[in-house]
PDB file of C-alpha atoms (C1' of nucleotides) in Angstrom:
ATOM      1  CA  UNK H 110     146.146  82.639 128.285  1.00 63.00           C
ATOM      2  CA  UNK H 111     149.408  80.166 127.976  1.00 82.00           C
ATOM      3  CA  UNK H 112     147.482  78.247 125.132  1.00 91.00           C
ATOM      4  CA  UNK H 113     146.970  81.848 123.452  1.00 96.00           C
ATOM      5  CA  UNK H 114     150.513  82.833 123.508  1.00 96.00           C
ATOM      6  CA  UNK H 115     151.194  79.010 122.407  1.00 97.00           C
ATOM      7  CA  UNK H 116     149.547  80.245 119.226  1.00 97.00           C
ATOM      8  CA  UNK H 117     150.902  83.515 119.289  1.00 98.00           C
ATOM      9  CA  UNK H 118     153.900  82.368 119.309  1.00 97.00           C
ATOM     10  CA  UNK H 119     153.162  79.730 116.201  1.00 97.00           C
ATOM     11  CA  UNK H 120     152.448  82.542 113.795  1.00 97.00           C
ATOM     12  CA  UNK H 121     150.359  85.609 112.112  1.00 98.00           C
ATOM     13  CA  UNK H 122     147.327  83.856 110.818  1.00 97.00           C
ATOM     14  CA  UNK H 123     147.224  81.031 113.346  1.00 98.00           C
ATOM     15  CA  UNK H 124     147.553  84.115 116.245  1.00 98.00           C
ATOM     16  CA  UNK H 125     144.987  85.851 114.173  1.00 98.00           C
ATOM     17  CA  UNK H 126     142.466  83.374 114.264  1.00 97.00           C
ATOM     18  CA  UNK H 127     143.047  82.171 118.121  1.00 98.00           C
ATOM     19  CA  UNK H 128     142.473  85.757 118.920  1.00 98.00           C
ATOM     20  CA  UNK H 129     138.888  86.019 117.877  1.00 98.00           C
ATOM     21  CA  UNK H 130     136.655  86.174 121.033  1.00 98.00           C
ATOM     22  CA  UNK H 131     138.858  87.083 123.307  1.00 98.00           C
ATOM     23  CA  UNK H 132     138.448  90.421 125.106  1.00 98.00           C
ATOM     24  CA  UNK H 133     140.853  93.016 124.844  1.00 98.00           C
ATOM     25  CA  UNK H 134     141.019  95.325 128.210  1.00 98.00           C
ATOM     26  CA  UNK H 135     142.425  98.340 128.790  1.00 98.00           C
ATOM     27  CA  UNK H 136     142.862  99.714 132.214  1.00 96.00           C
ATOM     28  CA  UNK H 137     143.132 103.714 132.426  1.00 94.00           C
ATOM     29  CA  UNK H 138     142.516 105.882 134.876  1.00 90.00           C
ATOM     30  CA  UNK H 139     139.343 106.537 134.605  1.00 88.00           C
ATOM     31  CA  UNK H 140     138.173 102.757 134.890  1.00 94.00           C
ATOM     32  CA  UNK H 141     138.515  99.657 132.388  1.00 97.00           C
ATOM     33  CA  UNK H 142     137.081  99.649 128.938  1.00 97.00           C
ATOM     34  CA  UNK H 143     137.206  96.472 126.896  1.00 98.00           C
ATOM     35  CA  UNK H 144     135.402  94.411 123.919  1.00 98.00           C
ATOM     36  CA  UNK H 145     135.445  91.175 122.323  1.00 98.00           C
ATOM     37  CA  UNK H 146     137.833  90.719 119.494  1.00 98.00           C
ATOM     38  CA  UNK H 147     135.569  90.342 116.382  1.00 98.00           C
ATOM     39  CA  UNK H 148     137.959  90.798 113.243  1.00 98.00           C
ATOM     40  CA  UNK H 149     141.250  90.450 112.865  1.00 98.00           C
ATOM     41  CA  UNK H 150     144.061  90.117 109.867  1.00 97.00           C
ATOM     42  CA  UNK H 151     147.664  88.216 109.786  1.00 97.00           C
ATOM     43  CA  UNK H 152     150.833  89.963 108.694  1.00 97.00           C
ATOM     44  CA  UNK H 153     154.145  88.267 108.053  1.00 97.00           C
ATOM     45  CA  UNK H 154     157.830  89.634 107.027  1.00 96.00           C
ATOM     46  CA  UNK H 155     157.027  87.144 103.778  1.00 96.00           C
ATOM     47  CA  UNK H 156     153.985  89.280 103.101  1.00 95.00           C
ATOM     48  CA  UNK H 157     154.430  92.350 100.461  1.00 94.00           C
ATOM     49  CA  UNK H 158     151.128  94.055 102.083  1.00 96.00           C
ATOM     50  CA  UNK H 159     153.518  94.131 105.583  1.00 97.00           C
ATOM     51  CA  UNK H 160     155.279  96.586 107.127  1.00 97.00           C
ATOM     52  CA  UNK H 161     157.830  94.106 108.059  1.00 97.00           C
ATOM     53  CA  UNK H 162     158.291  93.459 104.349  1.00 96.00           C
ATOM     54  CA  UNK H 163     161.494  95.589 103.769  1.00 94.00           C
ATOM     55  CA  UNK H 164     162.867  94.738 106.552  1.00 95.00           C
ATOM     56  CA  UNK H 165     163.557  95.999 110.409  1.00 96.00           C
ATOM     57  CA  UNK H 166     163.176  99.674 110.542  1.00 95.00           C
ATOM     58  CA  UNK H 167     162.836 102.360 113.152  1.00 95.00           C
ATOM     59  CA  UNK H 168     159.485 102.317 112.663  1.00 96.00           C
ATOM     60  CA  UNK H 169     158.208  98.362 112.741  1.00 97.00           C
ATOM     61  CA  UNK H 170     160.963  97.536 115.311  1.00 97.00           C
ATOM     62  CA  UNK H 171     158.228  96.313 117.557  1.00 97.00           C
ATOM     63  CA  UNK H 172     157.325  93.572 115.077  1.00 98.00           C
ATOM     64  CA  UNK H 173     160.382  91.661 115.610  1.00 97.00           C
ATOM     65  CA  UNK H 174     159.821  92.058 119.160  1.00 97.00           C
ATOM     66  CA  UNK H 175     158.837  88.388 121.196  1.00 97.00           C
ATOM     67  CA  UNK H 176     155.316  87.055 120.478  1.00 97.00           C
ATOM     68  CA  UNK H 177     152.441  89.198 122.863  1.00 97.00           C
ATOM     69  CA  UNK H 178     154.148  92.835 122.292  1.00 98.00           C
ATOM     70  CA  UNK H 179     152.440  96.197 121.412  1.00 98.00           C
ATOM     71  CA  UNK H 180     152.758  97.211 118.030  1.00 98.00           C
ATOM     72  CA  UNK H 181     150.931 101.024 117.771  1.00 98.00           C
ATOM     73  CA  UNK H 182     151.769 102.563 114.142  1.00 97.00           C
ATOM     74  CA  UNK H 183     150.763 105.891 112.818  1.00 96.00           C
ATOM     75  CA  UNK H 184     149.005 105.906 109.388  1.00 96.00           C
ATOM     76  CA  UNK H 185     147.661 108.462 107.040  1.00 94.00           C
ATOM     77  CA  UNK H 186     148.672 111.757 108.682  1.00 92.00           C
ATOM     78  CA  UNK H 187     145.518 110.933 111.608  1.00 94.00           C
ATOM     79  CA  UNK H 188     145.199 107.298 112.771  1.00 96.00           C
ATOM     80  CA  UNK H 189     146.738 105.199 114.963  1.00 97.00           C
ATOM     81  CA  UNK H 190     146.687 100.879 115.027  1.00 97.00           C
ATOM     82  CA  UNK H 191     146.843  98.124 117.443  1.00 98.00           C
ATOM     83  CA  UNK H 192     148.396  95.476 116.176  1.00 98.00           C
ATOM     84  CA  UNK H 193     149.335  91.759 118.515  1.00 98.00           C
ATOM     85  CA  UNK H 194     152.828  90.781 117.913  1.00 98.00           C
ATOM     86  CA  UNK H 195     152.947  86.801 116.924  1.00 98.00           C
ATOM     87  CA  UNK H 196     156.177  84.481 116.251  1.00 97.00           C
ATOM     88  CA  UNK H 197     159.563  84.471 117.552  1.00 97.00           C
ATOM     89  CA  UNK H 198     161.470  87.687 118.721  1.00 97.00           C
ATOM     90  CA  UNK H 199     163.708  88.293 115.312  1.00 96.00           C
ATOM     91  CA  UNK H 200     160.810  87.727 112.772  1.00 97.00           C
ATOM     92  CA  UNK H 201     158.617  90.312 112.030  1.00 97.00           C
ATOM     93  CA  UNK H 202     155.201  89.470 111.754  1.00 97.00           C
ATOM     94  CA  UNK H 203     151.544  90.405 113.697  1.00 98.00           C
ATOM     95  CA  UNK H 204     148.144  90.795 113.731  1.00 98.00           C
ATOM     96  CA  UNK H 205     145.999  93.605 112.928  1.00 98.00           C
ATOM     97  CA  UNK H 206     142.953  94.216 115.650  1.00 98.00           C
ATOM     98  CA  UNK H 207     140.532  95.584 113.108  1.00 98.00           C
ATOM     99  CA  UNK H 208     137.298  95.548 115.290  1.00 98.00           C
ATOM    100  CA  UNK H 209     136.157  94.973 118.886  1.00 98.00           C
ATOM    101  CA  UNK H 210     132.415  94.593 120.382  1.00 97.00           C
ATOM    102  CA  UNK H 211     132.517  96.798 123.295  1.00 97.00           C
ATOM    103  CA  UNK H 212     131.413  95.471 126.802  1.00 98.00           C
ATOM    104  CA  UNK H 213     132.895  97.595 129.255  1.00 97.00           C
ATOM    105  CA  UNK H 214     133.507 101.154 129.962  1.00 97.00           C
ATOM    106  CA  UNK H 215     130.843 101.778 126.747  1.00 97.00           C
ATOM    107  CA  UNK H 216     130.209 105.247 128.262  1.00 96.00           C
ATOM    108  CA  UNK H 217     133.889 106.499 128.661  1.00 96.00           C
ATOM    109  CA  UNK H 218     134.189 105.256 124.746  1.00 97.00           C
ATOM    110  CA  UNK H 219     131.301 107.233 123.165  1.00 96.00           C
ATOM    111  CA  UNK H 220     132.767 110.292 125.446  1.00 95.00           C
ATOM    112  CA  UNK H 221     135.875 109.697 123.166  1.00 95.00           C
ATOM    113  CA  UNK H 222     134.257 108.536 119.595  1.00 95.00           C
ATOM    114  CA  UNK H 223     131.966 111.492 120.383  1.00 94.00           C
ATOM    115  CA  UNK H 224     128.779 109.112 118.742  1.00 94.00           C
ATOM    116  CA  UNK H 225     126.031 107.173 120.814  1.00 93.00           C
ATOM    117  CA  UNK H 226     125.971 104.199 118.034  1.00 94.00           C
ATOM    118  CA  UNK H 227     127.264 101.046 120.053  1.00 95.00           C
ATOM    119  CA  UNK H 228     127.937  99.785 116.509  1.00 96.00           C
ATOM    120  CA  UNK H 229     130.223 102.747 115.422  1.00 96.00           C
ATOM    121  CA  UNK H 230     132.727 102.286 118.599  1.00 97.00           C
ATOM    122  CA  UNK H 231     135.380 100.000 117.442  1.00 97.00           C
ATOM    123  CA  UNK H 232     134.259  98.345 113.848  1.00 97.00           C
ATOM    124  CA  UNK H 233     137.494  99.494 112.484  1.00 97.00           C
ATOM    125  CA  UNK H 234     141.000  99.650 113.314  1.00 97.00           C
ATOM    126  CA  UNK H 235     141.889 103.233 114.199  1.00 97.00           C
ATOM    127  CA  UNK H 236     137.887 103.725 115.954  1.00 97.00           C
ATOM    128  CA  UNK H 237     139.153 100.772 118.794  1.00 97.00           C
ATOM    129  CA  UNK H 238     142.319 102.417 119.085  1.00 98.00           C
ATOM    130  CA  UNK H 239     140.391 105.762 119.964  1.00 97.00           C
ATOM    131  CA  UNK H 240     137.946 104.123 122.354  1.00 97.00           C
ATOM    132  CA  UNK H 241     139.953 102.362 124.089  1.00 97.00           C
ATOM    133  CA  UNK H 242     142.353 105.382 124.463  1.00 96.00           C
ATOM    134  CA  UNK H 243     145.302 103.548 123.719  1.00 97.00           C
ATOM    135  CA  UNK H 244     148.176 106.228 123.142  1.00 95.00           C
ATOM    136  CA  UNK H 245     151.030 105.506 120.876  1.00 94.00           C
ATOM    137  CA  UNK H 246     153.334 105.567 123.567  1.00 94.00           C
ATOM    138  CA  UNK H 247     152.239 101.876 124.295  1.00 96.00           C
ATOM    139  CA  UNK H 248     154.379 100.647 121.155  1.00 97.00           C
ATOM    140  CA  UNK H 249     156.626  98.282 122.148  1.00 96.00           C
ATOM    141  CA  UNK H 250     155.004  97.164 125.376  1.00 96.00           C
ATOM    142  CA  UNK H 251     153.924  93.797 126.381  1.00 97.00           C
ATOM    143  CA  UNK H 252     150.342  92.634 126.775  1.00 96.00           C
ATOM    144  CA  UNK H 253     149.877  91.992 130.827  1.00 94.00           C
ATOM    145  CA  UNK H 254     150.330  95.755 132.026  1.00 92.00           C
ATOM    146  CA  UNK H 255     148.096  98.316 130.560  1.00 95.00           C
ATOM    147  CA  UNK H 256     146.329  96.334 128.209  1.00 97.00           C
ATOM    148  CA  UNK H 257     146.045  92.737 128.487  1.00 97.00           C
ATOM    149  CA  UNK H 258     143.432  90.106 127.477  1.00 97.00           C
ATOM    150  CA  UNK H 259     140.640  87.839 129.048  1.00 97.00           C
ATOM    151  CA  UNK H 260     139.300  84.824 128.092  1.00 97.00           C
ATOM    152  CA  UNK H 261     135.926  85.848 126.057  1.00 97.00           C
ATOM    153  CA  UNK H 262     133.644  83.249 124.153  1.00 97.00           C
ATOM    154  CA  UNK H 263     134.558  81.065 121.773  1.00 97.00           C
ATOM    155  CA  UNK H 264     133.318  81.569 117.995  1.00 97.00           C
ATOM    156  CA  UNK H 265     130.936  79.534 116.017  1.00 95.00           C
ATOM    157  CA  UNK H 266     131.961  80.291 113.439  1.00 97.00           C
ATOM    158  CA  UNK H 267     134.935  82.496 112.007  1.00 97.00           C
ATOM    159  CA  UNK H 268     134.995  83.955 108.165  1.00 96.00           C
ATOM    160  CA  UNK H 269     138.250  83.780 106.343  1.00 96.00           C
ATOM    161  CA  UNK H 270     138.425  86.451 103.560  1.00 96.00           C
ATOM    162  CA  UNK H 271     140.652  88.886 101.875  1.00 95.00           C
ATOM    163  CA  UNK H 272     141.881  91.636 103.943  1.00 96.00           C
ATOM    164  CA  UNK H 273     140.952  95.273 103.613  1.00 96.00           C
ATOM    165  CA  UNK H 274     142.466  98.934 102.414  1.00 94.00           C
ATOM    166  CA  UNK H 275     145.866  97.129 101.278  1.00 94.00           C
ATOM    167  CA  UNK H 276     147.197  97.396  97.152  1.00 92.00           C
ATOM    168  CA  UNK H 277     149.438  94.360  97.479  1.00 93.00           C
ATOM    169  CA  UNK H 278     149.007  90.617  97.910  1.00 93.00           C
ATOM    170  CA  UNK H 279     145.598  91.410  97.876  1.00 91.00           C
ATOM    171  CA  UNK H 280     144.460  87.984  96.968  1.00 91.00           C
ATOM    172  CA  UNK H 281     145.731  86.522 100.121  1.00 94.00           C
ATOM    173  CA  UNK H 282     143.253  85.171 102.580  1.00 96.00           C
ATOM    174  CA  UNK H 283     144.776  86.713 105.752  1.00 97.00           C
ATOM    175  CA  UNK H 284     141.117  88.658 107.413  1.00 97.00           C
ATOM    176  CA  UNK H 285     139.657  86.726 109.917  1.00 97.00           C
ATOM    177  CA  UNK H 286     135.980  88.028 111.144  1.00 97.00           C
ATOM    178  CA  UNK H 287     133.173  85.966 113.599  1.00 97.00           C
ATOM    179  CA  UNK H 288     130.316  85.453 111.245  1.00 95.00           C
ATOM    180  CA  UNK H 289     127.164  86.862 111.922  1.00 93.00           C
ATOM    181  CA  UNK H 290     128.385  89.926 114.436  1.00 96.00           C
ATOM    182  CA  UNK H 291     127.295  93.009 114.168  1.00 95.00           C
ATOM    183  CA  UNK H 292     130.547  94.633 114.857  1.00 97.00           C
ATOM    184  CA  UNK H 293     132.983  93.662 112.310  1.00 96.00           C
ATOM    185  CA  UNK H 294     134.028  96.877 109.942  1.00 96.00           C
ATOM    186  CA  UNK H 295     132.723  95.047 107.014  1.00 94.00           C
ATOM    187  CA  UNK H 296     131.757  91.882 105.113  1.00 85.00           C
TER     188      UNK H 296
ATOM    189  C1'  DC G   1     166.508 117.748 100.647  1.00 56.48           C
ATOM    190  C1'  DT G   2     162.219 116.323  98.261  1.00 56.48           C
ATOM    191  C1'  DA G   3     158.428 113.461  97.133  1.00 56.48           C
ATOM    192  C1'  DA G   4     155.475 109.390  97.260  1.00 56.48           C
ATOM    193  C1'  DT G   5     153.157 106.406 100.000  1.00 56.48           C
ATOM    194  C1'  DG G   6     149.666 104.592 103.151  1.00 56.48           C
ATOM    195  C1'  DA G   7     147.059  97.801 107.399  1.00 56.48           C
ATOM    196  C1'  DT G   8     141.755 104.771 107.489  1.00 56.48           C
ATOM    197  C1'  DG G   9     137.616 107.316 108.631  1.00 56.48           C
ATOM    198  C1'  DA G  10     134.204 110.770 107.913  1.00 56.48           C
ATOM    199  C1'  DA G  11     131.430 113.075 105.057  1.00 56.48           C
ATOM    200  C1'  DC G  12     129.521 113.270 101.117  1.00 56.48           C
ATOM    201  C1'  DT G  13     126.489 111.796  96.466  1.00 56.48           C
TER     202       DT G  13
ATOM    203  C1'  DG S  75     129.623 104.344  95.386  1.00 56.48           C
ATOM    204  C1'  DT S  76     133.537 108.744  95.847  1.00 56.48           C
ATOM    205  C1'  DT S  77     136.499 112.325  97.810  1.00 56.48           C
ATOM    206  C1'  DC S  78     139.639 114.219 100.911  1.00 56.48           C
ATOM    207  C1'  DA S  79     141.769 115.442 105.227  1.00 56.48           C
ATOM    208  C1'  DT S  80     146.625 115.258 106.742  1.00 56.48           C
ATOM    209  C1'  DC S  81     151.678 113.693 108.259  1.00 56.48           C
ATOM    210  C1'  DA S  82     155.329 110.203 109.813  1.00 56.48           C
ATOM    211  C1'  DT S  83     158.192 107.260 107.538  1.00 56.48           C
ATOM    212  C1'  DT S  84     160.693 105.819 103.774  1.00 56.48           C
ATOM    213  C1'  DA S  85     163.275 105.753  99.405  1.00 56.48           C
ATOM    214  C1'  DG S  86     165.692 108.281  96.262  1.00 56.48           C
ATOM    215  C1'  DG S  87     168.759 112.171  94.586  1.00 56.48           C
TER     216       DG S  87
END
DNA sequence: CTAATGATGAACT
DNA sequence: GTTCATCATTAGG
């Protein structure tokens, strides 16, 4: 875990990349549920794509918040996001969990996804935030309480590609996926 | 105050 | 492949 937030702390796309394989837990009342960080993408203040881009706002505070915060953002009138706050407190800049493989508390998360397709749990960015249950409320928090993160596996092999459902800087290579799982959100 | 925008997902064809 | 549901935040007047 220090040698994680060692890269946290080092930046977006270097966080984003140290973060595949590792699980993601989240402990609610009902039990834990958790999966193995599969896909990921880096976003920095420097970055037009970013929320951070224009600045600190009401809104993205939690991105200039110290590396290992909470950042939960609203988007398109319906979904929620998890994002991994990386660098140092002052600069805004995280990365995006865009999908998990599920290995614990599978049951509780097709309960919530309402679908039995293991695949269809968390292979996109607002899906994990529904399975895991993760309210919006956790914005802001640090990883260690509710949700925190376990060592996993290590990768093989990790895919670095354009990132997904953005209209700017959309050249940049900032998606980072494990190649050859079947739970990223796409190729 | 008003309007455009969006780091998406589900349901189509 | 396409459409659209649906609203908080933001920028602009």
């Amino acid at each position: 875990m220090d040698e994680l937030l060692l890269s946290l702390r080092s930046g977006s796309v270097v966080g984003a990349r140290a973060l595949l394989g590792w699980k993601l837990v989240h402990e609610t009342a009902a039990g834990r549920v958790s999966g193995y960080i599969v896909e990921t993408e880096a976003y920095d203040q420097t970055d037009p794509a970013s929320h951070s881009y224009k600045g600190l706002t009401k809104r993205n505070a939690a991105m200039y918040e110290t590396a290992g915060t909470i950042y939960v953002y609203f988007t398109y009138g319906m979904h929620y996001c998890l994002n991994i706050v990386t660098g140092a407190k002052g600069h805004g800049e995280a990365v995006l969990i865009r999908a998990l493989e599920p290995v614990e508390g599978i049951g509780a998360m097709m309960e919530r996804r309402q679908t039995i397709s293991k695949i269809q749990l968390a292979n996109g960015p607002a899906k994990l935030v529904q399975a895991l249950g993760i309210a919006s409320s956790q914005n802001g928090s640090l990883l260690g309480q509710k949700i925190h993160l376990e060592p996993g596996f290590i990768p093989e092999q990790i895919i670095q590609t354009t990132r997904i459902g953005i209209t700017k800087a959309q050249n940049q290579p900032y998606r980072f996926y494990i190649a050859d799982n079947s739970y990223i959100s796409a190729k």
